[in-house]
Structures are given as structure tokens and as C-alpha cells.
Amino acid sequence: MERRLGWSNIRCKRVAGLLVLLGLLLASSAQADGPVLSVVSPYSLEETVANLKRSIAAGNFRFVRESPWHGGLLRTRRGAAHTLYFCNFTLAQRVIAQDRRFSQFLPCRMVVSEHRGRVLIQAVDPLYVSRMLRSQRTRADCARVRDAYLSLMEEATL
Amino acid sequence: MSRWLWLWVVGVGMVHAGQVGVIESRCDAPLPEAMMWLQKVVDRQGYQVMQVQPVGEALAKRGYEGEDFKVLFIGRAADFAEVEASYPSLMPFLPLSLTLAEEGAGTRLTAMPPVANGASPPLSIKRLMTRWRADLTRMARDFNTCP
């Protein structure tokens, strides 16, 4: 017996299908820019740390401190990950004045680590945080910080 | 129809997957006393205080005129080991940090749990992230009861 579909049934399925597609598109765009900036380094971990310190000094940032990533909570061993802390005080003041929640992310920091033979430089993406916190006022400055981070990472891995 | 609607709900739900916010709390004590209280709260939750960064002071030396604030870095050895072994993308979020800022005569606490860098971290990491959120929430609640 031939099944005849009514107009309302077909329309219903098309609308539902479009809604599914829209939902999935929204989901994929939300996931497209993740919260972490990451660059692979062709150098050893120690060389990458040294390069990154030089990039920070040459850039518009003040170096604050360096420490083992785990802060001494794990037994020290060769090749342990390092965190470098640094700051552009002018930019930091401006961002905090716009949204004090960003004090959470000061000073700026990057982690240099080695996994399965690959050395990585990683940092939390400030622009992602600005979007996640729906902080429109900080958007422009967070975009600047993000660009600065990527420049530091690229310089350190050239 | 209900099957399609269900798929749509899942799709939209994915938009909010991993979207977490900031945890905030307040204590009526001034910043120095609030910091001492927070360190006790952190210790009770089984975390170690790794560093206190006086960011506000550093900014003030350079002309910053806003309220003073400090960042407290905390951690647990097992968490560092787990993240490094299973999900290195979370490394930039550790150590966990809590910010204390002067707010009038009292002090405000702010913390943000780590966010996964991808749709499917391993189960052990999902559990860790759930625990961090619960622990930070509990710390914020206990911070609110400062003497």
C-alpha cells in the first residue's frame, strides 16, 4: 500500500531537520576556537624556555618569574614542564578596570612542556575567556593580548 | 517528530558543553584577614597553597589606582600528575587560582574552573574537572563564612 505523506508531515520533518542542522552548526562554531593557544616547538624544552624568555624580554612584557609547572608538588625530574609568568602592566590595568574578573588571569603565563617527544608552548586564550564571560568591554584588549601571545610563541619557535 | 526534536536539543546542548562561568563569593573581613581565612579553607579541602602573587601591589607601583588584589595559587600533586599524563591541554589552567580583591570594607573572591580544550576529554579528566568545580564552589561558600 502506498503511503502518502501529508504536507504537514513533510514540512514538520524539514523544519526539524533544519533545526538539527542549526543546532549542530552553532555547536561546532562554539567549539571551533578552544580555550587554549598551543604551538609546537622544534627545539628542546630547555631551549624553548630560553627562547620564550628572550621573546618576552624583547616584547612589550615584563618578565615576572619562572617556576616548575607543578610548583614543586611532584618529584623534580629532567624535562619537567615550566611555567613562565610575565606582564604588560598598562594592558593589565586597562583590562581589570574594564572587568575585574580578569584579575583571575594575572600575571600572564605560558606553560612549556614535552609530551611524546613534542615540545609545546601553551597558554589560556584571553579572547576565549572574554567571550565565555560575555565581557564585551574587554574584547578589543583581549584580542590584542591574544595576538601578542601568538607573536611570543611564534618568535620562540622560529 | 519527537526523535528530530531530541536531536535538536542535543545539538543546542552541545553549544553549552564546556561553557562554565566564574565562581564568586564575599567575606566581610579586610583583605589580609580574608587571605588568612582562605588559606585555612583551602587547606581543609585538601589543597596546598603554592604561591600568593601580590598582583595589585605590582600594579600600584606602576600607578594603578584600583582596589588591591592578590592571586592565590593552589594545587594537589595527584591532579598535576593526572593532567600531565592524560590531558596536557589542561596544563595552562593549573595551578588553580583564586583571586581576592578589596571590595569596600570586605573582600571578594573570584575563581574560574578549568575548561576542556575539546569535546571529549578522558573520563578521569571529566571527573577531575567536576571535582575542581565542586571544590572551588565549596571554598567560595566557606569563604563567605569568614569570622
JSON list of C-alpha atoms in Angstrom, two decimals, chain A residues 2-147:
[
{"chain": "A", "resi": 2, "resn": "GLU", "atom": "CA", "xyz": [1.43, 3.30, -0.98]},
{"chain": "A", "resi": 3, "resn": "ARG", "atom": "CA", "xyz": [1.96, 5.57, 1.95]},
{"chain": "A", "resi": 4, "resn": "ARG", "atom": "CA", "xyz": [1.03, 9.12, 1.25]},
{"chain": "A", "resi": 5, "resn": "LEU", "atom": "CA", "xyz": [2.71, 11.80, 3.30]},
{"chain": "A", "resi": 6, "resn": "GLY", "atom": "CA", "xyz": [0.63, 14.85, 4.11]},
{"chain": "A", "resi": 7, "resn": "TRP", "atom": "CA", "xyz": [2.01, 18.37, 3.59]},
{"chain": "A", "resi": 8, "resn": "SER", "atom": "CA", "xyz": [2.16, 18.99, 7.36]},
{"chain": "A", "resi": 9, "resn": "ASN", "atom": "CA", "xyz": [4.28, 15.84, 7.91]},
{"chain": "A", "resi": 10, "resn": "ILE", "atom": "CA", "xyz": [6.87, 16.77, 5.25]},
{"chain": "A", "resi": 11, "resn": "ARG", "atom": "CA", "xyz": [7.01, 20.36, 6.46]},
{"chain": "A", "resi": 12, "resn": "CYS", "atom": "CA", "xyz": [7.42, 19.22, 10.02]},
{"chain": "A", "resi": 13, "resn": "LYS", "atom": "CA", "xyz": [10.36, 16.98, 9.15]},
{"chain": "A", "resi": 14, "resn": "ARG", "atom": "CA", "xyz": [12.05, 19.69, 7.10]},
{"chain": "A", "resi": 15, "resn": "VAL", "atom": "CA", "xyz": [11.74, 22.21, 9.90]},
{"chain": "A", "resi": 16, "resn": "ALA", "atom": "CA", "xyz": [13.02, 19.69, 12.42]},
{"chain": "A", "resi": 17, "resn": "GLY", "atom": "CA", "xyz": [15.92, 18.82, 10.13]},
{"chain": "A", "resi": 18, "resn": "LEU", "atom": "CA", "xyz": [16.86, 22.48, 9.72]},
{"chain": "A", "resi": 19, "resn": "LEU", "atom": "CA", "xyz": [16.73, 22.96, 13.46]},
{"chain": "A", "resi": 20, "resn": "VAL", "atom": "CA", "xyz": [19.05, 19.99, 13.97]},
{"chain": "A", "resi": 21, "resn": "LEU", "atom": "CA", "xyz": [21.46, 21.39, 11.41]},
{"chain": "A", "resi": 22, "resn": "LEU", "atom": "CA", "xyz": [21.36, 24.82, 13.01]},
{"chain": "A", "resi": 23, "resn": "GLY", "atom": "CA", "xyz": [21.99, 23.34, 16.44]},
{"chain": "A", "resi": 24, "resn": "LEU", "atom": "CA", "xyz": [24.97, 21.37, 15.19]},
{"chain": "A", "resi": 25, "resn": "LEU", "atom": "CA", "xyz": [26.39, 24.38, 13.33]},
{"chain": "A", "resi": 26, "resn": "LEU", "atom": "CA", "xyz": [26.10, 26.50, 16.45]},
{"chain": "A", "resi": 27, "resn": "ALA", "atom": "CA", "xyz": [27.76, 23.79, 18.47]},
{"chain": "A", "resi": 28, "resn": "SER", "atom": "CA", "xyz": [30.65, 23.43, 16.06]},
{"chain": "A", "resi": 29, "resn": "SER", "atom": "CA", "xyz": [31.26, 27.19, 15.91]},
{"chain": "A", "resi": 30, "resn": "ALA", "atom": "CA", "xyz": [31.28, 27.40, 19.69]},
{"chain": "A", "resi": 31, "resn": "GLN", "atom": "CA", "xyz": [33.90, 24.66, 19.82]},
{"chain": "A", "resi": 32, "resn": "ALA", "atom": "CA", "xyz": [35.97, 25.96, 16.90]},
{"chain": "A", "resi": 33, "resn": "ASP", "atom": "CA", "xyz": [38.11, 28.38, 18.95]},
{"chain": "A", "resi": 34, "resn": "GLY", "atom": "CA", "xyz": [39.14, 26.38, 22.01]},
{"chain": "A", "resi": 35, "resn": "PRO", "atom": "CA", "xyz": [40.28, 27.88, 25.31]},
{"chain": "A", "resi": 36, "resn": "VAL", "atom": "CA", "xyz": [43.96, 27.08, 24.83]},
{"chain": "A", "resi": 37, "resn": "LEU", "atom": "CA", "xyz": [46.53, 28.53, 22.41]},
{"chain": "A", "resi": 38, "resn": "SER", "atom": "CA", "xyz": [49.15, 25.93, 21.54]},
{"chain": "A", "resi": 39, "resn": "VAL", "atom": "CA", "xyz": [52.29, 25.95, 19.39]},
{"chain": "A", "resi": 40, "resn": "VAL", "atom": "CA", "xyz": [54.73, 23.09, 18.75]},
{"chain": "A", "resi": 41, "resn": "SER", "atom": "CA", "xyz": [58.41, 23.95, 19.17]},
{"chain": "A", "resi": 42, "resn": "PRO", "atom": "CA", "xyz": [61.17, 22.42, 17.05]},
{"chain": "A", "resi": 43, "resn": "TYR", "atom": "CA", "xyz": [63.62, 22.92, 19.93]},
{"chain": "A", "resi": 44, "resn": "SER", "atom": "CA", "xyz": [64.25, 21.08, 23.15]},
{"chain": "A", "resi": 45, "resn": "LEU", "atom": "CA", "xyz": [62.27, 22.04, 26.25]},
{"chain": "A", "resi": 46, "resn": "GLU", "atom": "CA", "xyz": [65.22, 23.93, 27.76]},
{"chain": "A", "resi": 47, "resn": "GLU", "atom": "CA", "xyz": [65.92, 25.79, 24.50]},
{"chain": "A", "resi": 48, "resn": "THR", "atom": "CA", "xyz": [62.24, 26.67, 24.12]},
{"chain": "A", "resi": 49, "resn": "VAL", "atom": "CA", "xyz": [62.10, 28.09, 27.65]},
{"chain": "A", "resi": 50, "resn": "ALA", "atom": "CA", "xyz": [65.20, 30.20, 26.94]},
{"chain": "A", "resi": 51, "resn": "ASN", "atom": "CA", "xyz": [63.77, 31.37, 23.60]},
{"chain": "A", "resi": 52, "resn": "LEU", "atom": "CA", "xyz": [60.47, 32.30, 25.19]},
{"chain": "A", "resi": 53, "resn": "LYS", "atom": "CA", "xyz": [62.20, 34.32, 27.90]},
{"chain": "A", "resi": 54, "resn": "ARG", "atom": "CA", "xyz": [64.06, 36.23, 25.19]},
{"chain": "A", "resi": 55, "resn": "SER", "atom": "CA", "xyz": [60.81, 36.83, 23.28]},
{"chain": "A", "resi": 56, "resn": "ILE", "atom": "CA", "xyz": [59.14, 38.14, 26.44]},
{"chain": "A", "resi": 57, "resn": "ALA", "atom": "CA", "xyz": [62.07, 40.48, 27.14]},
{"chain": "A", "resi": 58, "resn": "ALA", "atom": "CA", "xyz": [62.04, 41.74, 23.56]},
{"chain": "A", "resi": 59, "resn": "GLY", "atom": "CA", "xyz": [58.27, 42.12, 23.51]},
{"chain": "A", "resi": 60, "resn": "ASN", "atom": "CA", "xyz": [56.16, 44.60, 25.40]},
{"chain": "A", "resi": 61, "resn": "PHE", "atom": "CA", "xyz": [56.14, 42.49, 28.57]},
{"chain": "A", "resi": 62, "resn": "ARG", "atom": "CA", "xyz": [57.96, 42.41, 31.87]},
{"chain": "A", "resi": 63, "resn": "PHE", "atom": "CA", "xyz": [59.20, 39.01, 32.98]},
{"chain": "A", "resi": 64, "resn": "VAL", "atom": "CA", "xyz": [57.85, 38.17, 36.47]},
{"chain": "A", "resi": 65, "resn": "ARG", "atom": "CA", "xyz": [59.10, 34.69, 37.32]},
{"chain": "A", "resi": 66, "resn": "GLU", "atom": "CA", "xyz": [59.64, 31.14, 36.14]},
{"chain": "A", "resi": 67, "resn": "SER", "atom": "CA", "xyz": [58.74, 28.02, 38.10]},
{"chain": "A", "resi": 68, "resn": "PRO", "atom": "CA", "xyz": [58.21, 24.29, 37.56]},
{"chain": "A", "resi": 69, "resn": "TRP", "atom": "CA", "xyz": [54.64, 23.91, 36.33]},
{"chain": "A", "resi": 70, "resn": "HIS", "atom": "CA", "xyz": [53.72, 21.70, 39.28]},
{"chain": "A", "resi": 71, "resn": "GLY", "atom": "CA", "xyz": [55.28, 24.19, 41.70]},
{"chain": "A", "resi": 72, "resn": "GLY", "atom": "CA", "xyz": [57.36, 21.52, 43.38]},
{"chain": "A", "resi": 73, "resn": "LEU", "atom": "CA", "xyz": [54.41, 19.26, 44.25]},
{"chain": "A", "resi": 74, "resn": "LEU", "atom": "CA", "xyz": [55.78, 16.48, 42.03]},
{"chain": "A", "resi": 75, "resn": "ARG", "atom": "CA", "xyz": [59.24, 14.97, 42.33]},
{"chain": "A", "resi": 76, "resn": "THR", "atom": "CA", "xyz": [61.57, 17.03, 40.18]},
{"chain": "A", "resi": 77, "resn": "ARG", "atom": "CA", "xyz": [62.83, 15.24, 37.13]},
{"chain": "A", "resi": 78, "resn": "ARG", "atom": "CA", "xyz": [64.52, 16.15, 33.85]},
{"chain": "A", "resi": 79, "resn": "GLY", "atom": "CA", "xyz": [62.19, 17.55, 31.25]},
{"chain": "A", "resi": 80, "resn": "ALA", "atom": "CA", "xyz": [59.64, 18.80, 33.77]},
{"chain": "A", "resi": 81, "resn": "ALA", "atom": "CA", "xyz": [57.21, 21.38, 32.42]},
{"chain": "A", "resi": 82, "resn": "HIS", "atom": "CA", "xyz": [57.84, 25.04, 33.22]},
{"chain": "A", "resi": 83, "resn": "THR", "atom": "CA", "xyz": [55.52, 27.99, 33.64]},
{"chain": "A", "resi": 84, "resn": "LEU", "atom": "CA", "xyz": [56.70, 31.47, 32.69]},
{"chain": "A", "resi": 85, "resn": "TYR", "atom": "CA", "xyz": [54.87, 34.40, 34.27]},
{"chain": "A", "resi": 86, "resn": "PHE", "atom": "CA", "xyz": [55.02, 37.87, 32.72]},
{"chain": "A", "resi": 87, "resn": "CYS", "atom": "CA", "xyz": [53.00, 41.06, 32.46]},
{"chain": "A", "resi": 88, "resn": "ASN", "atom": "CA", "xyz": [52.23, 44.15, 30.39]},
{"chain": "A", "resi": 89, "resn": "PHE", "atom": "CA", "xyz": [51.17, 46.36, 33.27]},
{"chain": "A", "resi": 90, "resn": "THR", "atom": "CA", "xyz": [49.49, 49.03, 31.15]},
{"chain": "A", "resi": 91, "resn": "LEU", "atom": "CA", "xyz": [47.30, 46.48, 29.38]},
{"chain": "A", "resi": 92, "resn": "ALA", "atom": "CA", "xyz": [46.65, 44.62, 32.64]},
{"chain": "A", "resi": 93, "resn": "GLN", "atom": "CA", "xyz": [45.41, 47.77, 34.35]},
{"chain": "A", "resi": 94, "resn": "ARG", "atom": "CA", "xyz": [43.11, 48.58, 31.46]},
{"chain": "A", "resi": 95, "resn": "VAL", "atom": "CA", "xyz": [41.57, 45.11, 31.30]},
{"chain": "A", "resi": 96, "resn": "ILE", "atom": "CA", "xyz": [40.97, 44.93, 35.06]},
{"chain": "A", "resi": 97, "resn": "ALA", "atom": "CA", "xyz": [39.42, 48.39, 35.04]},
{"chain": "A", "resi": 98, "resn": "GLN", "atom": "CA", "xyz": [37.03, 47.12, 32.36]},
{"chain": "A", "resi": 99, "resn": "ASP", "atom": "CA", "xyz": [36.23, 43.83, 34.09]},
{"chain": "A", "resi": 100, "resn": "ARG", "atom": "CA", "xyz": [37.77, 42.94, 37.41]},
{"chain": "A", "resi": 101, "resn": "ARG", "atom": "CA", "xyz": [37.09, 39.21, 36.90]},
{"chain": "A", "resi": 102, "resn": "PHE", "atom": "CA", "xyz": [40.18, 39.21, 34.68]},
{"chain": "A", "resi": 103, "resn": "SER", "atom": "CA", "xyz": [42.39, 39.65, 37.72]},
{"chain": "A", "resi": 104, "resn": "GLN", "atom": "CA", "xyz": [41.95, 35.86, 37.83]},
{"chain": "A", "resi": 105, "resn": "PHE", "atom": "CA", "xyz": [44.34, 35.59, 34.86]},
{"chain": "A", "resi": 106, "resn": "LEU", "atom": "CA", "xyz": [47.14, 37.79, 36.06]},
{"chain": "A", "resi": 107, "resn": "PRO", "atom": "CA", "xyz": [50.01, 37.66, 35.70]},
{"chain": "A", "resi": 108, "resn": "CYS", "atom": "CA", "xyz": [50.10, 36.39, 32.11]},
{"chain": "A", "resi": 109, "resn": "ARG", "atom": "CA", "xyz": [51.52, 32.87, 31.90]},
{"chain": "A", "resi": 110, "resn": "MET", "atom": "CA", "xyz": [52.64, 30.26, 29.41]},
{"chain": "A", "resi": 111, "resn": "VAL", "atom": "CA", "xyz": [53.45, 26.61, 30.00]},
{"chain": "A", "resi": 112, "resn": "VAL", "atom": "CA", "xyz": [56.30, 24.87, 28.17]},
{"chain": "A", "resi": 113, "resn": "SER", "atom": "CA", "xyz": [56.04, 21.09, 28.32]},
{"chain": "A", "resi": 114, "resn": "GLU", "atom": "CA", "xyz": [57.09, 17.96, 26.48]},
{"chain": "A", "resi": 115, "resn": "HIS", "atom": "CA", "xyz": [54.76, 15.07, 25.56]},
{"chain": "A", "resi": 116, "resn": "ARG", "atom": "CA", "xyz": [55.63, 12.02, 23.46]},
{"chain": "A", "resi": 117, "resn": "GLY", "atom": "CA", "xyz": [58.67, 13.77, 22.01]},
{"chain": "A", "resi": 118, "resn": "ARG", "atom": "CA", "xyz": [56.85, 17.04, 21.18]},
{"chain": "A", "resi": 119, "resn": "VAL", "atom": "CA", "xyz": [57.61, 20.29, 22.97]},
{"chain": "A", "resi": 120, "resn": "LEU", "atom": "CA", "xyz": [54.57, 22.57, 23.34]},
{"chain": "A", "resi": 121, "resn": "ILE", "atom": "CA", "xyz": [54.04, 26.14, 24.41]},
{"chain": "A", "resi": 122, "resn": "GLN", "atom": "CA", "xyz": [50.50, 26.58, 25.73]},
{"chain": "A", "resi": 123, "resn": "ALA", "atom": "CA", "xyz": [48.50, 29.46, 27.17]},
{"chain": "A", "resi": 124, "resn": "VAL", "atom": "CA", "xyz": [44.87, 30.18, 28.04]},
{"chain": "A", "resi": 125, "resn": "ASP", "atom": "CA", "xyz": [43.38, 32.25, 25.21]},
{"chain": "A", "resi": 126, "resn": "PRO", "atom": "CA", "xyz": [42.31, 35.61, 26.71]},
{"chain": "A", "resi": 127, "resn": "LEU", "atom": "CA", "xyz": [39.91, 36.25, 23.82]},
{"chain": "A", "resi": 128, "resn": "TYR", "atom": "CA", "xyz": [38.17, 32.95, 24.53]},
{"chain": "A", "resi": 129, "resn": "VAL", "atom": "CA", "xyz": [37.82, 33.96, 28.18]},
{"chain": "A", "resi": 130, "resn": "SER", "atom": "CA", "xyz": [36.40, 37.34, 27.18]},
{"chain": "A", "resi": 131, "resn": "ARG", "atom": "CA", "xyz": [33.78, 35.61, 25.01]},
{"chain": "A", "resi": 132, "resn": "MET", "atom": "CA", "xyz": [33.00, 32.99, 27.62]},
{"chain": "A", "resi": 133, "resn": "LEU", "atom": "CA", "xyz": [32.47, 35.63, 30.29]},
{"chain": "A", "resi": 134, "resn": "ARG", "atom": "CA", "xyz": [30.44, 37.68, 27.81]},
{"chain": "A", "resi": 135, "resn": "SER", "atom": "CA", "xyz": [32.73, 40.60, 28.61]},
{"chain": "A", "resi": 136, "resn": "GLN", "atom": "CA", "xyz": [32.20, 42.89, 25.63]},
{"chain": "A", "resi": 137, "resn": "ARG", "atom": "CA", "xyz": [34.25, 45.72, 27.13]},
{"chain": "A", "resi": 138, "resn": "THR", "atom": "CA", "xyz": [37.42, 43.65, 27.28]},
{"chain": "A", "resi": 139, "resn": "ARG", "atom": "CA", "xyz": [37.05, 42.16, 23.81]},
{"chain": "A", "resi": 140, "resn": "ALA", "atom": "CA", "xyz": [39.40, 44.52, 21.96]},
{"chain": "A", "resi": 141, "resn": "ASP", "atom": "CA", "xyz": [42.16, 44.38, 24.58]},
{"chain": "A", "resi": 142, "resn": "CYS", "atom": "CA", "xyz": [41.86, 40.63, 24.96]},
{"chain": "A", "resi": 143, "resn": "ALA", "atom": "CA", "xyz": [42.23, 40.32, 21.20]},
{"chain": "A", "resi": 144, "resn": "ARG", "atom": "CA", "xyz": [45.43, 42.38, 21.47]},
{"chain": "A", "resi": 145, "resn": "VAL", "atom": "CA", "xyz": [46.77, 40.17, 24.25]},
{"chain": "A", "resi": 146, "resn": "ARG", "atom": "CA", "xyz": [45.91, 37.08, 22.21]},
{"chain": "A", "resi": 147, "resn": "ASP", "atom": "CA", "xyz": [47.83, 38.45, 19.22]}
]
